[in-house]
Short mmCIF file of N, CA and C in Angstrom, two decimals:
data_model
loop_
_atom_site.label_atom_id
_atom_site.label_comp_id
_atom_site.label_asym_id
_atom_site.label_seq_id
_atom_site.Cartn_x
_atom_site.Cartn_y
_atom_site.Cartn_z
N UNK A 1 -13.05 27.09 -11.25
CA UNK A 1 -12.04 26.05 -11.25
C UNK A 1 -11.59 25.82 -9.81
N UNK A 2 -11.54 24.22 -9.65
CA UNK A 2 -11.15 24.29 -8.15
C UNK A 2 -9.70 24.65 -7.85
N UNK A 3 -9.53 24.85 -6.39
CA UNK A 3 -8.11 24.97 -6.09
C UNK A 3 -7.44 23.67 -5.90
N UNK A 4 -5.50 24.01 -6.11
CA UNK A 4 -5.48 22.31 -6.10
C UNK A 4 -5.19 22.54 -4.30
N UNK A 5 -5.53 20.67 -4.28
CA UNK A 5 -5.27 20.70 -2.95
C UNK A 5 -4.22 20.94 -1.60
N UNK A 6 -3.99 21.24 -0.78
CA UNK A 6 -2.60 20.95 0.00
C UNK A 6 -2.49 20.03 0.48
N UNK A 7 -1.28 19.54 -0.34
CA UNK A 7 -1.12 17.79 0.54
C UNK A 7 -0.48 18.48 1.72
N UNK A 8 0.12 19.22 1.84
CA UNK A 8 0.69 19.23 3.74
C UNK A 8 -0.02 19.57 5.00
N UNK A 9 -1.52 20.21 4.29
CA UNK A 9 -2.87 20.34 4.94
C UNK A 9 -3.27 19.24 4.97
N UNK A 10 -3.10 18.21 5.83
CA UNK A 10 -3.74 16.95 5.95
C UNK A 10 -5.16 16.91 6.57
N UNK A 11 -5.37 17.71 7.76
CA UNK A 11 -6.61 18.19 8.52
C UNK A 11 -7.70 18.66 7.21
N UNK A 12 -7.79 19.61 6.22
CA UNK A 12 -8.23 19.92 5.35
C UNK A 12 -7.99 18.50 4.34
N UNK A 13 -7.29 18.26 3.85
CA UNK A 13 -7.54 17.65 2.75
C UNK A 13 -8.49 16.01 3.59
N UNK A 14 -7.75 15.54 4.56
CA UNK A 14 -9.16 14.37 4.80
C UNK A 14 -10.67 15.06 4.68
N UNK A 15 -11.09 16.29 5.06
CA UNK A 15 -12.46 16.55 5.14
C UNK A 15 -12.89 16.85 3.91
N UNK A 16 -11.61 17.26 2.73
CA UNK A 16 -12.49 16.85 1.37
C UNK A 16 -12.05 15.96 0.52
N UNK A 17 -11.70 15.03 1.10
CA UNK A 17 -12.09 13.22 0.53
C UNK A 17 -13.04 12.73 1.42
N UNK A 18 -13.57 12.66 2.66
CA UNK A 18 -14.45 12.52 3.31
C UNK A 18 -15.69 12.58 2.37
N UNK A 19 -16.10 13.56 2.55
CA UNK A 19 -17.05 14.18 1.97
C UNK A 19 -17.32 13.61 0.36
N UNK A 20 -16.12 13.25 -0.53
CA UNK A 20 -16.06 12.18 -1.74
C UNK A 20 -16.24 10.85 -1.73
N UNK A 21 -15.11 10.17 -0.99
CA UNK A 21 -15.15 9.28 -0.76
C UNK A 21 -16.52 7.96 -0.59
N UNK A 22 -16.71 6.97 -1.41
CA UNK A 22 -17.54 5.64 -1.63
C UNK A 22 -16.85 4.49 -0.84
N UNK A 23 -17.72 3.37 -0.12
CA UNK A 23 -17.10 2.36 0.16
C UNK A 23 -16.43 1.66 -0.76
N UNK A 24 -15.82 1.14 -0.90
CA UNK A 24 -14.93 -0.02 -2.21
C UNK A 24 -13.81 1.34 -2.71
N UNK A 25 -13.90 2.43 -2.60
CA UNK A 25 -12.37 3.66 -3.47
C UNK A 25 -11.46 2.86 -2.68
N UNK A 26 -10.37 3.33 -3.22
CA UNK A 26 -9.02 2.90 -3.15
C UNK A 26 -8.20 4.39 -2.93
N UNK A 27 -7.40 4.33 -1.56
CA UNK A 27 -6.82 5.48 -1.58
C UNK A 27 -5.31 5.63 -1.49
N UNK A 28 -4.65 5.88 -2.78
CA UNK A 28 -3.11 5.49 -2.46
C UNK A 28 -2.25 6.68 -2.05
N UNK A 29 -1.57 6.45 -1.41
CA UNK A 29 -0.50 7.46 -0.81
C UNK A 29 1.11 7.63 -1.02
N UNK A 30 1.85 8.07 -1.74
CA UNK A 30 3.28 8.07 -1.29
C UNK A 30 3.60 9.53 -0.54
N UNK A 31 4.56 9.56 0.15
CA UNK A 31 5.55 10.55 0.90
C UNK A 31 6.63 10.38 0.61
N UNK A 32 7.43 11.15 1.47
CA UNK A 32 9.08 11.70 1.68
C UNK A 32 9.72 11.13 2.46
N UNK A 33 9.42 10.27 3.39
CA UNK A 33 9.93 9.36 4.16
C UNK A 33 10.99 7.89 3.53
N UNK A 34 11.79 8.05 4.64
CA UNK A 34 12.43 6.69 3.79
C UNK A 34 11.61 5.29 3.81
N UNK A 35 10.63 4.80 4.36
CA UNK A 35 10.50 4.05 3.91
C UNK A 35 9.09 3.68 2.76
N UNK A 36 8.75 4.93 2.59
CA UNK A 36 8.20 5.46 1.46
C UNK A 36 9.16 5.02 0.01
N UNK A 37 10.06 6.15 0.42
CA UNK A 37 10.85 6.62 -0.65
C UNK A 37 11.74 4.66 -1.35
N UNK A 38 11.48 4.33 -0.18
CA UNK A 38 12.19 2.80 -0.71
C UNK A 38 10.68 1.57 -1.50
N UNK A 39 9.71 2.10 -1.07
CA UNK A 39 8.78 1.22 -1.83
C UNK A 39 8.73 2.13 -3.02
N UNK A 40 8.62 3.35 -3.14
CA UNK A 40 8.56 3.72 -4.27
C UNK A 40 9.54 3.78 -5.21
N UNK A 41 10.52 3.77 -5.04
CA UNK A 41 11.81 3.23 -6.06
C UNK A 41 11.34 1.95 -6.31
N UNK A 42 11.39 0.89 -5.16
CA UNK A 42 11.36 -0.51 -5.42
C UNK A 42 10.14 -0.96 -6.63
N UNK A 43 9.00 -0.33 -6.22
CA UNK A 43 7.68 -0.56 -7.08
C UNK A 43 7.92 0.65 -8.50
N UNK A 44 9.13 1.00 -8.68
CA UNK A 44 8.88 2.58 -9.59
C UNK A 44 7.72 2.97 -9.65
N UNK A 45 7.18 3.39 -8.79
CA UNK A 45 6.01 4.28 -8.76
C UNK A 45 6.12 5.40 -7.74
N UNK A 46 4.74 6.15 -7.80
CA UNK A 46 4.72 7.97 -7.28
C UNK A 46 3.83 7.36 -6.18
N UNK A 47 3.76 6.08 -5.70
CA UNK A 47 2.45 5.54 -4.39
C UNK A 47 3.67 4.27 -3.48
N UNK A 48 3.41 4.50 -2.51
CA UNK A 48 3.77 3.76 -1.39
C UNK A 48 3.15 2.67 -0.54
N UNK A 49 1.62 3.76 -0.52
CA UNK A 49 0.54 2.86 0.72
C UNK A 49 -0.74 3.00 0.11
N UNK A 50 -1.54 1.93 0.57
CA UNK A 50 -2.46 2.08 0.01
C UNK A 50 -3.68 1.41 0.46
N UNK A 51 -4.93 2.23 1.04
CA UNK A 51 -5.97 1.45 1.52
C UNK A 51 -7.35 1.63 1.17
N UNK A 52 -8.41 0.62 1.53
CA UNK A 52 -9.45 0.74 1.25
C UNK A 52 -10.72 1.18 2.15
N UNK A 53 -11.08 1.75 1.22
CA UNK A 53 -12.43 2.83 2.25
C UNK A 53 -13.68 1.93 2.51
N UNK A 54 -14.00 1.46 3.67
CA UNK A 54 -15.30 0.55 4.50
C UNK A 54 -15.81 1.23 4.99
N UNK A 55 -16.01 2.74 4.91
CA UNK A 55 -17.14 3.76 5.47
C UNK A 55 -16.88 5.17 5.23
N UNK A 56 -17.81 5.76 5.99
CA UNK A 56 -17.29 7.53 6.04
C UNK A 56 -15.98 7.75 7.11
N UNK A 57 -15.14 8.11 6.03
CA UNK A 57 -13.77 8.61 6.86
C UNK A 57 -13.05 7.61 7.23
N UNK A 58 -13.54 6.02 6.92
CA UNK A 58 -13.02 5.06 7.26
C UNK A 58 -11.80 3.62 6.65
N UNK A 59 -10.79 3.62 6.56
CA UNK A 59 -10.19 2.65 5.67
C UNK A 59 -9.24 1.16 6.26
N UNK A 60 -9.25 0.30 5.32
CA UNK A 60 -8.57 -0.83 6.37
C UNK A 60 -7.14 -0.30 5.80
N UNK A 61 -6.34 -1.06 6.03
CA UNK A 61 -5.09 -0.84 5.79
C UNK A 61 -3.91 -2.21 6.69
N UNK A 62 -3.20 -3.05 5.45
CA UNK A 62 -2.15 -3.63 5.68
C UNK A 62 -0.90 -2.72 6.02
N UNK A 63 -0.68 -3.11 7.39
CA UNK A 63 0.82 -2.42 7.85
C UNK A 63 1.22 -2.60 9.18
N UNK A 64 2.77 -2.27 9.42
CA UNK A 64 3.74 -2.83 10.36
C UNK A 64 3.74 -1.62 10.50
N UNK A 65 3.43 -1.67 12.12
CA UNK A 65 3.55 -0.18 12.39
C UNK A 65 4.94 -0.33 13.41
N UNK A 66 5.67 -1.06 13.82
CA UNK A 66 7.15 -1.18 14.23
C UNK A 66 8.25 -1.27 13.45
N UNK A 67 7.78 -1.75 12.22
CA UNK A 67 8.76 -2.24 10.95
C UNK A 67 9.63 -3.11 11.40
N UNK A 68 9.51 -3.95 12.31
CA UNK A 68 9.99 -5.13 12.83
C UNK A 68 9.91 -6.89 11.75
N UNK A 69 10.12 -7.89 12.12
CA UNK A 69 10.09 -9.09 11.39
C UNK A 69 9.15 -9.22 12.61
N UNK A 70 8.86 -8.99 13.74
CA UNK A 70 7.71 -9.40 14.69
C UNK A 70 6.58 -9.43 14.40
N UNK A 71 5.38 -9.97 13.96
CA UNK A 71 4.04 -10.06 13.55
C UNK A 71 3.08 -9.27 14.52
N UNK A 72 3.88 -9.10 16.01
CA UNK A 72 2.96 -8.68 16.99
C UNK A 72 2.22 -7.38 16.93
N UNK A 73 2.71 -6.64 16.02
CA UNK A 73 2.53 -5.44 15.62
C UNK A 73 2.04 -5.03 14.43
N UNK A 74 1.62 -5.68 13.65
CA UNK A 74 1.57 -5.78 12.12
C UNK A 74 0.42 -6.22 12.04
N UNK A 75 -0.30 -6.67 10.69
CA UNK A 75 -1.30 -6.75 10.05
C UNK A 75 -2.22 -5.47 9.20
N UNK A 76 -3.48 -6.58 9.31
CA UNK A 76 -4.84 -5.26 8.47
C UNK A 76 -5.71 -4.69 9.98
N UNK A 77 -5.28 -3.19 9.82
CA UNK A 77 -6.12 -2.81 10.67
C UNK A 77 -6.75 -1.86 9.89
N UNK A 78 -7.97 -1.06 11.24
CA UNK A 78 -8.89 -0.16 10.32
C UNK A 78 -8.01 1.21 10.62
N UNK A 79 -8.63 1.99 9.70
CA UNK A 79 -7.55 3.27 10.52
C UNK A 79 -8.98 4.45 10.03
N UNK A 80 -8.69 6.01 10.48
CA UNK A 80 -9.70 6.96 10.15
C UNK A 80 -8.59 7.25 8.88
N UNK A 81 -9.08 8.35 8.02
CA UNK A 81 -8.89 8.79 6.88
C UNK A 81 -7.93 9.99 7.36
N UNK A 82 -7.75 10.63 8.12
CA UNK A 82 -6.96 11.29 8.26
C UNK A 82 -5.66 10.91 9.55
N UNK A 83 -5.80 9.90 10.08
CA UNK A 83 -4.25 9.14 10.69
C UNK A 83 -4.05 8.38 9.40
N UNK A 84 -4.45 7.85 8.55
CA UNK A 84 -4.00 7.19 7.00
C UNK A 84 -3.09 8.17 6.54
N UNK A 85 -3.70 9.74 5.91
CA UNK A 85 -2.73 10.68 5.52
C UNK A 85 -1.58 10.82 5.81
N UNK A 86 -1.83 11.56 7.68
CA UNK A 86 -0.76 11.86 8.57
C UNK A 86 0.69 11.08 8.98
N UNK A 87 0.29 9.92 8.55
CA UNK A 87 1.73 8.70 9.28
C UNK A 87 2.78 9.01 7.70
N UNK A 88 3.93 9.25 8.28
CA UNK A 88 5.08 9.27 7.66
C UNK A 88 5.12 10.70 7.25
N UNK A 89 5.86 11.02 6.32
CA UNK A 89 6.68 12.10 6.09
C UNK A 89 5.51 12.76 5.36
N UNK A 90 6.10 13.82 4.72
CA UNK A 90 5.14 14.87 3.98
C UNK A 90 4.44 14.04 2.52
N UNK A 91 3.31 14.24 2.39
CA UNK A 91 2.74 13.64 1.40
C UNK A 91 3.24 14.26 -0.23
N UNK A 92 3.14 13.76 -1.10
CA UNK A 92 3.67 14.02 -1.89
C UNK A 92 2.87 13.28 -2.95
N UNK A 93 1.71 12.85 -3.03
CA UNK A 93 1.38 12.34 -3.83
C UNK A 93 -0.59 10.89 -3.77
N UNK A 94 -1.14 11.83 -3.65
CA UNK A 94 -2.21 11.44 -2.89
C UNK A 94 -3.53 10.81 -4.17
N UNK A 95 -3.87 9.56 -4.35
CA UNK A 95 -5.01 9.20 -5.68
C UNK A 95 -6.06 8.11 -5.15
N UNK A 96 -7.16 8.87 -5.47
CA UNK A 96 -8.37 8.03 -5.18
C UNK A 96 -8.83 7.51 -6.74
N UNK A 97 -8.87 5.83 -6.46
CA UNK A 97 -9.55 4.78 -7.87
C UNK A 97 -10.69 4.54 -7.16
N UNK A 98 -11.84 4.28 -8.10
CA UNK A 98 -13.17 4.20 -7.75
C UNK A 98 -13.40 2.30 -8.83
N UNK A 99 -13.12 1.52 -7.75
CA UNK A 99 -13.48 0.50 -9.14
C UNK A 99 -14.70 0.56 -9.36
N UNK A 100 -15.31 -0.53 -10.40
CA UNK A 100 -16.30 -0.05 -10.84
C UNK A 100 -16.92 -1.66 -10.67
N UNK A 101 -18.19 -1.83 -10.71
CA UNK A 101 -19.09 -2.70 -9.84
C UNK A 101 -18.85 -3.59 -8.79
N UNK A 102 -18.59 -3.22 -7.88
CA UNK A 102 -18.39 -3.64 -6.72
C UNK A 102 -19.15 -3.94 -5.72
N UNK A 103 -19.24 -5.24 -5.30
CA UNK A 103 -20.65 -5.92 -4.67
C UNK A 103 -20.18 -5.65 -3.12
N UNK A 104 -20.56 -3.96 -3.18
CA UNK A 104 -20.34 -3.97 -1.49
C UNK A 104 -20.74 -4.51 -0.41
N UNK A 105 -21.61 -5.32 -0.23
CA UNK A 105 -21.54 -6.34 0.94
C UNK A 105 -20.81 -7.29 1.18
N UNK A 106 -20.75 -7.79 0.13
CA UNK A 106 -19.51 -8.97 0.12
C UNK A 106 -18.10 -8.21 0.48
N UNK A 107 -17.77 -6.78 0.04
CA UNK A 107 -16.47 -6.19 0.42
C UNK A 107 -16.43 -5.98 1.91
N UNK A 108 -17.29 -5.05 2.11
CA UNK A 108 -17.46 -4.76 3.81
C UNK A 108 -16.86 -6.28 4.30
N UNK A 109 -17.71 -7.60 4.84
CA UNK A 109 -17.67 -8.47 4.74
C UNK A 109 -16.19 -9.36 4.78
N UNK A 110 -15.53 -9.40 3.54
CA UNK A 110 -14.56 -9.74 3.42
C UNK A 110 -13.18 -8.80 4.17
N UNK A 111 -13.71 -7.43 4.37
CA UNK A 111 -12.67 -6.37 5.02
C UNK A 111 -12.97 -6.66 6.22
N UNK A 112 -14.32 -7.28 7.36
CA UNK A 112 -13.79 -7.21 8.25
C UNK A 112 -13.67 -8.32 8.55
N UNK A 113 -13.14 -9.48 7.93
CA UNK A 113 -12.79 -10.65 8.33
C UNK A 113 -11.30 -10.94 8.09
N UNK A 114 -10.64 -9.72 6.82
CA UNK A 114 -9.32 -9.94 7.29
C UNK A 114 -8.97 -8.89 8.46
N UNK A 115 -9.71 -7.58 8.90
CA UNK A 115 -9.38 -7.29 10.34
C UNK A 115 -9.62 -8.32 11.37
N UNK A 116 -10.23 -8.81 11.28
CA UNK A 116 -10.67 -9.88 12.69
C UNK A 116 -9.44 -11.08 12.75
N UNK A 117 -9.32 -11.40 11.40
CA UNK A 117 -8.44 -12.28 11.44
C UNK A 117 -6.95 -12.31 10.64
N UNK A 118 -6.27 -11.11 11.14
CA UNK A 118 -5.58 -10.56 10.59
C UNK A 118 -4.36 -11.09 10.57
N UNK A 119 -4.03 -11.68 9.20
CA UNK A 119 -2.16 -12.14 8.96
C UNK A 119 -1.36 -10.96 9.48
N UNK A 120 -0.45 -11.34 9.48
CA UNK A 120 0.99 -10.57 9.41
C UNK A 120 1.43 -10.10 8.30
N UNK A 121 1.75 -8.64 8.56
CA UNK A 121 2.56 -7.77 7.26
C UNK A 121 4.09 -8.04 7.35
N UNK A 122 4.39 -8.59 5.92
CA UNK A 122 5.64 -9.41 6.05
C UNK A 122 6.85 -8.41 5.79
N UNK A 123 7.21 -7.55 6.83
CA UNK A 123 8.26 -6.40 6.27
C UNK A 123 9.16 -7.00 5.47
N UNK A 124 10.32 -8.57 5.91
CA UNK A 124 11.23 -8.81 5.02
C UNK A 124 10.65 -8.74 3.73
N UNK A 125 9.40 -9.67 3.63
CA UNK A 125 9.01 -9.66 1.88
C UNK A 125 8.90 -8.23 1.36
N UNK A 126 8.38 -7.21 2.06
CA UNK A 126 8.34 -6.02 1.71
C UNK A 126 9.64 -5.16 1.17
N UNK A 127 10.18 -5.88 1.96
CA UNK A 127 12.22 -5.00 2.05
C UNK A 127 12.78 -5.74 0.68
N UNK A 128 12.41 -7.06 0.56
CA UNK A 128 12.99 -7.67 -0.48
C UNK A 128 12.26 -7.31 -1.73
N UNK A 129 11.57 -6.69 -1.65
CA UNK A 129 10.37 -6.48 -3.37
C UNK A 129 11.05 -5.53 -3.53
N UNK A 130 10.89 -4.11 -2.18
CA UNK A 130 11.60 -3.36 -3.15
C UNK A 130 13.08 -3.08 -3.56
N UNK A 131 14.17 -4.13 -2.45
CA UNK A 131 15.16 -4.30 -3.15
C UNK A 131 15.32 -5.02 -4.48
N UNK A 132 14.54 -5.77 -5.15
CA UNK A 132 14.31 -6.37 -6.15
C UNK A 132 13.77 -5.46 -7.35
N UNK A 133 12.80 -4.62 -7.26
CA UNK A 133 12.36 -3.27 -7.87
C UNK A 133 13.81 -2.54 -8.16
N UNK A 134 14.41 -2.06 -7.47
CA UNK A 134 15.44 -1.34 -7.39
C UNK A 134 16.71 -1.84 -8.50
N UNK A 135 16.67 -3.43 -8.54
CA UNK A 135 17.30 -3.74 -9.63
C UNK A 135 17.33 -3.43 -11.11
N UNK A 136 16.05 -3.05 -11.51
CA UNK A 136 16.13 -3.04 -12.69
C UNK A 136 17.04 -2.91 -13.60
N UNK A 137 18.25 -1.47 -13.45
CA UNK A 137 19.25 -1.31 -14.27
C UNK A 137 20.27 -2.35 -14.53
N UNK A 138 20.23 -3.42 -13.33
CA UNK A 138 21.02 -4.50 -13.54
C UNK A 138 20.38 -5.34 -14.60
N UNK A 139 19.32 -6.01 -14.33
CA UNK A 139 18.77 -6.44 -15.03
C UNK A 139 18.73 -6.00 -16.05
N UNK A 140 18.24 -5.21 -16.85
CA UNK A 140 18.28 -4.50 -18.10
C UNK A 140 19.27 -4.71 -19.06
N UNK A 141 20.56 -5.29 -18.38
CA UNK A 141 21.43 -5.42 -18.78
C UNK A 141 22.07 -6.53 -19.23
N UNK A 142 20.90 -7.82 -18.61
CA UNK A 142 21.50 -9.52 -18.45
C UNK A 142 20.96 -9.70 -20.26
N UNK A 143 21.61 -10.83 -20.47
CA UNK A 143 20.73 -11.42 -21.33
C UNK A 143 18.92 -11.71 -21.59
N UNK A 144 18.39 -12.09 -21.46
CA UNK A 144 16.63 -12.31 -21.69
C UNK A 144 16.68 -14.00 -20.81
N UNK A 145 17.75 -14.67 -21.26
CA UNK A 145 17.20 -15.95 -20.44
C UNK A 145 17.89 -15.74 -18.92
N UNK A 146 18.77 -14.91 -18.80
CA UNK A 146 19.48 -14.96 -17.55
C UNK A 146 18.77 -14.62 -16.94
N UNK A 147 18.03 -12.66 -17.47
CA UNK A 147 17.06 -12.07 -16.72
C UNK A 147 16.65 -12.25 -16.27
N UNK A 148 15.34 -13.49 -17.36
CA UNK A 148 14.22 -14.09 -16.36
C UNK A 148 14.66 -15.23 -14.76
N UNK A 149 15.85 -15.99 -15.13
CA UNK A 149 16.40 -16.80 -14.19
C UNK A 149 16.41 -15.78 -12.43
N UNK A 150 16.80 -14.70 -13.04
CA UNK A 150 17.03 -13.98 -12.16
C UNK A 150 16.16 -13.23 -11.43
N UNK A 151 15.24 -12.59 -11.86
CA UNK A 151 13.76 -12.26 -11.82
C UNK A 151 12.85 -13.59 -10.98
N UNK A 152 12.85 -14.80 -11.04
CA UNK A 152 12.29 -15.94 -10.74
C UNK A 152 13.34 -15.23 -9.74
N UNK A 153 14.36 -15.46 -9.11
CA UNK A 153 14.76 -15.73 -7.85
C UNK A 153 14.28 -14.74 -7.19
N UNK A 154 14.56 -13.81 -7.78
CA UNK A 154 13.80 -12.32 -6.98
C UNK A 154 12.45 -12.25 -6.53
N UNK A 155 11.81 -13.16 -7.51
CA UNK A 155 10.31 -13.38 -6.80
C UNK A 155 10.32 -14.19 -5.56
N UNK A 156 11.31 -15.57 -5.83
CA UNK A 156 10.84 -16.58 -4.61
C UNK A 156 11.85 -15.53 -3.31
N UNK A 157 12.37 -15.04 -3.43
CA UNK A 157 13.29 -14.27 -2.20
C UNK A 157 12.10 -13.20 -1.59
N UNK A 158 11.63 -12.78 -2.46
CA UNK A 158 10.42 -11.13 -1.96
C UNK A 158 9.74 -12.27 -1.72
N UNK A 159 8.90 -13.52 -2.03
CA UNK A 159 7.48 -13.50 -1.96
C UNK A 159 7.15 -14.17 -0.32
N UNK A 160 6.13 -13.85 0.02
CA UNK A 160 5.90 -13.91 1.27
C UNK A 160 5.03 -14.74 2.01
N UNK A 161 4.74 -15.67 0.81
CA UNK A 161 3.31 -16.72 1.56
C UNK A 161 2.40 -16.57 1.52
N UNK A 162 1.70 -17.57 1.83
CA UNK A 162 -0.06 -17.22 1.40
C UNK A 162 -0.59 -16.38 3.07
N UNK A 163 0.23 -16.63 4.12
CA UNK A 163 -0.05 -16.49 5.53
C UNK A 163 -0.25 -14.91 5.24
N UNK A 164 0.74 -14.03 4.85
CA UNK A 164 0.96 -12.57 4.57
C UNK A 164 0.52 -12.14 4.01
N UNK A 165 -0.12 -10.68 3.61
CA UNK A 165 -0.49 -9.58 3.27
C UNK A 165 0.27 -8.59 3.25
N UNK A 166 0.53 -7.46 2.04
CA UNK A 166 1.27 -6.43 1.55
C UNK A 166 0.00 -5.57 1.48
N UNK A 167 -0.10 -4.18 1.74
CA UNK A 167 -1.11 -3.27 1.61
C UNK A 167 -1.77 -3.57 0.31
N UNK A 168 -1.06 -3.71 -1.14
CA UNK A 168 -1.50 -4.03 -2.09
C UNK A 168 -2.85 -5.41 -2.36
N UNK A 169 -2.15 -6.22 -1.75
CA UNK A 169 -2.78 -7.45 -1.44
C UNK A 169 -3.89 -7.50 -0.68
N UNK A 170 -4.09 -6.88 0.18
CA UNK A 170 -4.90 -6.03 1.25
C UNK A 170 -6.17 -5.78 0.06
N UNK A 171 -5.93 -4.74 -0.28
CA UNK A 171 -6.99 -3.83 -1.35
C UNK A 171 -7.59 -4.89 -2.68
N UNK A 172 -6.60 -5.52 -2.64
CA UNK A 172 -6.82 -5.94 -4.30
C UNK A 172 -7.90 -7.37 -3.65
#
């Protein structure tokens, strides 16, 4: 039986997803960090970040690495598999999806044409989803027609344009 892994061994654990890892997996990440900890409330989920594998050890990845509203800093870049792990707080929660028929040339392809020509990662839309996520208990609470009234605004307030990319958006 294997051992489980150490997520705080990041050095070790990239060299055995390396070694797993297919072009087209999907590798999602949450941590302990706050701005982890705020997509993952916002999205109620145990994942934060999330990118896709275009080689050995290799993944693109939508992200603001200033967390600024400035674009100058932001977008899809490529990153190695183990600075993917390492950025932000202690991992806490690490899952590889393998979709299933995936016409990897056309992916490669399409991944490096949004690196080459890379939108902007829209932090406000980001800040606003998961303040919008975070609502739920309010919501829960409206009526069904108010809800949705309200929910619609929450979308047009988070949503971010066709110009932008969210890591999600990125992968998918």
């Amino acid at each position: 039986m294997d051992q489980p892994l150490d997520l705080a061994d990041v050095p070790a654990l990239s060299d055995h997803l390396t070694g797993r890892l297919q072009t087209g997996d999907v590798v999602l990440t949450g941590a302990d960090d706050p701005v982890s900890w705020m997509i993952q409330t916002g999205s109620r989920s145990a994942y934060s970040h999330i990118g896709l594998v275009t080689g050995p050890g290799r993944l693109i990845e939508a992200y603001d690495y200033a967390l600024t509203p400035d674009e100058t800093d932001e977008g899809v870049f490529a990153i190695s598999l183990g600075d993917f792990l390492a950025r932000g707080g202690q991992l806490r929660a690490v899952e590889v999806r393998r979709p299933a028929a995936i016409d990897r040339p056309r992916l490669l392809a399409a991944a490096d044409h949004l690196e080459r020509h890379s939108p902007g990662f829209p932090t406000i839309g980001m800040a606003g989803l998961a303040f919008c996520g975070m609502s739920g208990p309010f919501l829960r609470r409206l009526p069904g027609a108010a809800r949705r009234r309200v929910t619609h605004r929450q979308t047009v307030l988070a949503g971010d344009g066709v110009r932008c990319l969210h890591c999600a958006e990125t992968v998918t």
